[in-house]
Amino acid sequence: AQKVTQAQTEISVVEKEDVTLDCVYETRDTTYYLFWYKQPPSGELVFLIRRNSFDEQNEISGRYSWNFQKSTSSFNFTITASQVVDSAVYFCALSELYTGGFKTIFGAGTRLFVKA
Amino acid sequence: SQTIHQWPATLVQPVGSPLSLECTVEGTSNPNLYWYRQAAGRGLQLLFYSVGIGQISSEVPQNLSASRPQDRQFILSSKKLLLSDSGFYLCAWTKGVGRGGYEQYFGPGTRLTVT
């Protein structure tokens, strides 16, 4: 069965610090997709990145970067030079094929506090 | 571009009262639609998903039900609310074609308090 673990419940950093949010997943499929979403205080989840299981290339988008390692079943998210606006709950998610389509499960989320 | 709407934004209902939350998507056709519930400080729990009109799959048996009367409309209902139904309800959509594994786009959510 699929599972997503975000062991860090809350992280608090000071502005301009780098921070890494951990995500470990379990799946028996060879084809799957990984995602990160951001949930700011307003509540609406915002899609950040999608990765398929055949693409282990790391990705950088501005201050955000993602490290996908199949060997350790991890898909970690790093924010460089954090800003107060980065304060939010971040969810890692896994989507894998099952009868009828793809099913996505979410980790419990990591709440990030960035203090000025 | 695609947009997803949910209403109402907030709702306070007494125990035992009915519920109807609505979600509509614009700018796409034949989307996969999802209802999630998020308890305070917790992760997302998938409640229902739909791959087409009238096609509903339930993930968690409970006193909630869902319907999809039109391609881009998804409704979450209950005949009698329980205290445990309180939470933040999110509707989401993904593309409904291809091999799947697409990212989900979420609506603004409905914050439901059952008193």
Short mmCIF file of C-alpha atoms in Angstrom, two decimals:
data_model
loop_
_atom_site.label_atom_id
_atom_site.label_comp_id
_atom_site.label_asym_id
_atom_site.label_seq_id
_atom_site.Cartn_x
_atom_site.Cartn_y
_atom_site.Cartn_z
CA ALA A 1 0.00 0.00 0.00
CA GLN A 2 1.11 3.53 -0.64
CA LYS A 3 2.19 5.79 2.18
CA VAL A 4 3.68 9.25 2.53
CA THR A 5 5.54 10.29 5.66
CA GLN A 6 6.40 13.84 6.56
CA ALA A 7 8.15 13.37 9.86
CA GLN A 8 8.55 17.07 10.59
CA THR A 9 5.31 18.37 12.05
CA GLU A 10 6.49 21.96 12.48
CA ILE A 11 9.63 23.84 11.56
CA SER A 12 10.51 27.33 12.66
CA VAL A 13 13.27 29.35 11.00
CA VAL A 14 14.40 32.93 10.83
CA GLU A 15 14.09 34.79 7.58
CA LYS A 16 16.93 34.16 5.10
CA GLU A 17 17.72 30.76 6.55
CA ASP A 18 17.58 27.72 4.27
CA VAL A 19 15.12 25.02 5.24
CA THR A 20 14.52 21.47 4.00
CA LEU A 21 11.21 19.70 4.30
CA ASP A 22 11.48 15.93 4.26
CA CYS A 23 9.20 13.50 2.48
CA VAL A 24 9.53 9.72 2.45
CA TYR A 25 7.16 7.55 0.47
CA GLU A 26 6.28 3.88 0.09
CA THR A 27 4.92 2.27 -3.03
CA ARG A 28 5.12 -1.07 -4.79
CA ASP A 29 4.58 0.39 -8.24
CA THR A 30 7.32 1.31 -10.66
CA THR A 31 5.17 4.07 -12.17
CA TYR A 32 4.12 6.78 -9.77
CA TYR A 33 4.08 10.52 -9.35
CA LEU A 34 5.19 12.75 -6.52
CA PHE A 35 3.94 16.22 -5.72
CA TRP A 36 4.43 19.10 -3.35
CA TYR A 37 1.64 21.49 -2.44
CA LYS A 38 1.63 24.65 -0.36
CA GLN A 39 -1.28 25.62 1.88
CA PRO A 40 -1.00 29.24 3.01
CA PRO A 41 -3.13 30.56 5.90
CA SER A 42 -5.95 31.29 3.45
CA GLY A 43 -6.44 27.53 3.16
CA GLU A 44 -6.35 26.92 -0.58
CA LEU A 45 -3.75 24.35 -1.63
CA VAL A 46 -1.38 25.47 -4.34
CA PHE A 47 0.42 23.01 -6.60
CA LEU A 48 4.21 23.46 -6.60
CA ILE A 49 5.78 20.56 -8.46
CA ARG A 50 5.09 17.16 -10.04
CA ARG A 51 7.69 14.48 -10.59
CA ASN A 52 7.29 11.08 -12.23
CA SER A 53 9.13 8.01 -11.04
CA PHE A 54 11.32 7.83 -14.13
CA ASP A 55 12.75 11.30 -13.76
CA GLU A 56 15.20 11.61 -10.91
CA GLN A 57 16.62 14.88 -12.03
CA ASN A 58 16.57 17.48 -9.33
CA GLU A 59 14.67 20.64 -10.07
CA ILE A 60 15.18 24.24 -9.12
CA SER A 61 12.62 27.00 -9.42
CA GLY A 62 13.80 30.28 -7.99
CA ARG A 63 14.36 29.78 -4.26
CA TYR A 64 12.71 26.35 -4.37
CA SER A 65 14.51 23.11 -5.14
CA TRP A 66 13.53 19.48 -4.99
CA ASN A 67 15.71 16.42 -4.46
CA PHE A 68 14.19 13.15 -5.65
CA GLN A 69 16.09 9.98 -4.67
CA LYS A 70 14.51 6.66 -5.52
CA SER A 71 17.21 4.76 -3.62
CA THR A 72 15.95 6.23 -0.35
CA SER A 73 12.32 6.79 -1.47
CA SER A 74 12.60 10.44 -0.64
CA PHE A 75 11.42 13.62 -2.29
CA ASN A 76 12.72 16.50 -0.21
CA PHE A 77 11.94 20.16 -0.69
CA THR A 78 14.39 22.95 0.10
CA ILE A 79 13.62 26.63 0.37
CA THR A 80 16.68 28.82 0.08
CA ALA A 81 16.80 32.20 1.82
CA SER A 82 13.36 31.74 3.33
CA GLN A 83 10.93 34.61 3.50
CA VAL A 84 7.97 35.35 5.76
CA VAL A 85 5.65 34.67 2.80
CA ASP A 86 6.90 31.08 2.78
CA SER A 87 5.07 30.47 6.06
CA ALA A 88 2.52 27.80 5.27
CA VAL A 89 1.76 24.11 5.57
CA TYR A 90 3.51 22.05 2.92
CA PHE A 91 2.16 18.71 1.76
CA CYS A 92 3.97 15.97 -0.07
CA ALA A 93 1.75 13.62 -2.08
CA LEU A 94 2.07 10.35 -3.99
CA SER A 95 -0.08 9.24 -6.88
CA GLU A 96 0.01 5.70 -8.22
CA LEU A 97 -2.02 3.67 -10.65
CA TYR A 98 -4.80 1.47 -9.36
CA THR A 99 -7.87 -0.09 -10.89
CA GLY A 100 -9.85 2.79 -12.35
CA GLY A 101 -7.19 5.45 -12.50
CA PHE A 102 -4.66 7.17 -10.30
CA LYS A 103 -5.11 7.61 -6.58
CA THR A 104 -3.33 10.30 -4.64
CA ILE A 105 -2.54 10.24 -0.95
CA PHE A 106 -1.13 13.13 1.01
CA GLY A 107 1.34 13.26 3.85
CA ALA A 108 0.28 14.84 7.12
CA GLY A 109 1.99 18.10 6.18
CA THR A 110 4.79 20.18 7.65
CA ARG A 111 3.94 23.58 9.07
CA LEU A 112 6.69 26.08 8.34
CA PHE A 113 7.01 29.27 10.35
CA VAL A 114 9.38 31.89 8.98
CA LYS A 115 10.04 34.68 11.43
CA ALA A 116 11.15 38.15 10.37
CA SER B 1 -7.70 29.29 -18.06
CA GLN B 2 -9.32 26.94 -15.60
CA THR B 3 -10.91 28.04 -12.36
CA ILE B 4 -12.62 26.14 -9.59
CA HIS B 5 -15.29 27.56 -7.35
CA GLN B 6 -16.65 26.36 -4.05
CA TRP B 7 -19.46 27.69 -1.94
CA PRO B 8 -20.27 28.59 0.64
CA ALA B 9 -16.93 29.72 2.07
CA THR B 10 -18.02 29.18 5.66
CA LEU B 11 -20.96 27.39 7.18
CA VAL B 12 -22.21 26.82 10.70
CA GLN B 13 -24.82 24.12 10.99
CA PRO B 14 -26.49 22.37 13.94
CA VAL B 15 -26.12 18.66 14.49
CA GLY B 16 -28.74 16.72 12.57
CA SER B 17 -29.23 19.34 9.87
CA PRO B 18 -28.66 18.64 6.16
CA LEU B 19 -25.65 19.76 4.17
CA SER B 20 -25.00 20.69 0.59
CA LEU B 21 -21.64 21.97 -0.63
CA GLU B 22 -21.14 22.78 -4.26
CA CYS B 23 -18.07 22.82 -6.46
CA THR B 24 -17.87 23.88 -10.10
CA VAL B 25 -14.99 23.95 -12.53
CA GLU B 26 -14.67 26.29 -15.48
CA GLY B 27 -12.42 26.18 -18.50
CA THR B 28 -12.02 22.43 -18.86
CA SER B 29 -14.12 19.45 -19.80
CA ASN B 30 -14.40 15.94 -18.42
CA PRO B 31 -12.24 16.60 -15.35
CA ASN B 32 -11.72 14.15 -12.54
CA LEU B 33 -13.24 15.67 -9.43
CA TYR B 34 -12.44 15.10 -5.77
CA TRP B 35 -13.78 15.98 -2.33
CA TYR B 36 -11.33 16.08 0.57
CA ARG B 37 -11.79 16.87 4.22
CA GLN B 38 -9.12 18.39 6.39
CA ALA B 39 -9.60 18.32 10.15
CA ALA B 40 -7.96 21.14 12.12
CA GLY B 41 -4.18 20.82 11.95
CA ARG B 42 -4.35 17.57 10.04
CA GLY B 43 -3.72 16.24 6.56
CA LEU B 44 -6.18 15.68 3.74
CA GLN B 45 -8.60 12.80 3.74
CA LEU B 46 -10.06 11.80 0.39
CA LEU B 47 -13.83 11.42 0.68
CA PHE B 48 -15.09 10.96 -2.89
CA TYR B 49 -13.84 11.11 -6.43
CA SER B 50 -15.57 11.10 -9.77
CA VAL B 51 -14.30 10.35 -13.27
CA GLY B 52 -17.54 11.31 -15.03
CA ILE B 53 -21.18 12.32 -14.72
CA GLY B 54 -23.00 10.08 -12.29
CA GLN B 55 -19.82 8.13 -11.47
CA ILE B 56 -18.92 8.44 -7.80
CA SER B 57 -16.45 6.41 -5.78
CA SER B 58 -16.39 6.61 -2.01
CA GLU B 59 -13.21 6.25 -0.05
CA VAL B 60 -14.51 6.44 3.48
CA PRO B 61 -17.94 5.12 4.54
CA GLN B 62 -19.75 7.78 6.53
CA ASN B 63 -22.90 9.85 6.52
CA LEU B 64 -21.77 11.92 3.56
CA SER B 65 -22.62 11.40 -0.09
CA ALA B 66 -21.56 13.00 -3.35
CA SER B 67 -23.18 13.54 -6.71
CA ARG B 68 -22.04 14.77 -10.09
CA PRO B 69 -25.14 15.93 -11.98
CA GLN B 70 -23.15 17.77 -14.66
CA ASP B 71 -19.68 17.38 -16.10
CA ARG B 72 -18.16 20.24 -14.13
CA GLN B 73 -20.32 20.18 -11.02
CA PHE B 74 -19.63 18.17 -7.89
CA ILE B 75 -21.87 18.24 -4.84
CA LEU B 76 -21.20 16.97 -1.33
CA SER B 77 -24.26 16.26 0.79
CA SER B 78 -25.43 14.92 4.07
CA LYS B 79 -28.91 14.23 5.38
CA LYS B 80 -27.92 14.63 9.03
CA LEU B 81 -24.69 16.23 10.13
CA LEU B 82 -22.61 14.92 13.00
CA LEU B 83 -20.22 16.88 15.18
CA SER B 84 -17.38 14.90 13.64
CA ASP B 85 -18.26 16.32 10.22
CA SER B 86 -16.70 19.65 11.18
CA GLY B 87 -13.68 20.51 9.11
CA PHE B 88 -12.34 22.20 6.04
CA TYR B 89 -13.75 20.74 2.83
CA LEU B 90 -11.76 21.06 -0.33
CA CYS B 91 -12.80 20.29 -3.87
CA ALA B 92 -10.15 19.55 -6.47
CA TRP B 93 -9.91 18.66 -10.14
CA THR B 94 -7.38 17.02 -12.42
CA LYS B 95 -7.25 16.34 -16.12
CA GLY B 96 -9.37 13.35 -16.98
CA VAL B 97 -7.46 12.07 -19.97
CA GLY B 98 -4.12 10.46 -20.62
CA ARG B 99 -2.22 8.17 -18.32
CA GLY B 100 -3.08 10.17 -15.27
CA GLY B 101 -0.91 11.14 -12.32
CA TYR B 102 -1.69 14.77 -12.96
CA GLU B 103 -1.48 17.49 -10.36
CA GLN B 104 -4.65 18.52 -8.59
CA TYR B 105 -6.00 22.04 -8.52
CA PHE B 106 -7.93 22.99 -5.43
CA GLY B 107 -10.81 25.29 -4.74
CA PRO B 108 -10.79 27.84 -1.91
CA GLY B 109 -12.50 25.44 0.48
CA THR B 110 -15.53 25.51 2.77
CA ARG B 111 -15.02 25.74 6.49
CA LEU B 112 -17.84 23.78 8.15
CA THR B 113 -18.58 23.97 11.85
CA VAL B 114 -21.19 21.64 13.24
CA THR B 115 -22.55 22.83 16.57
#
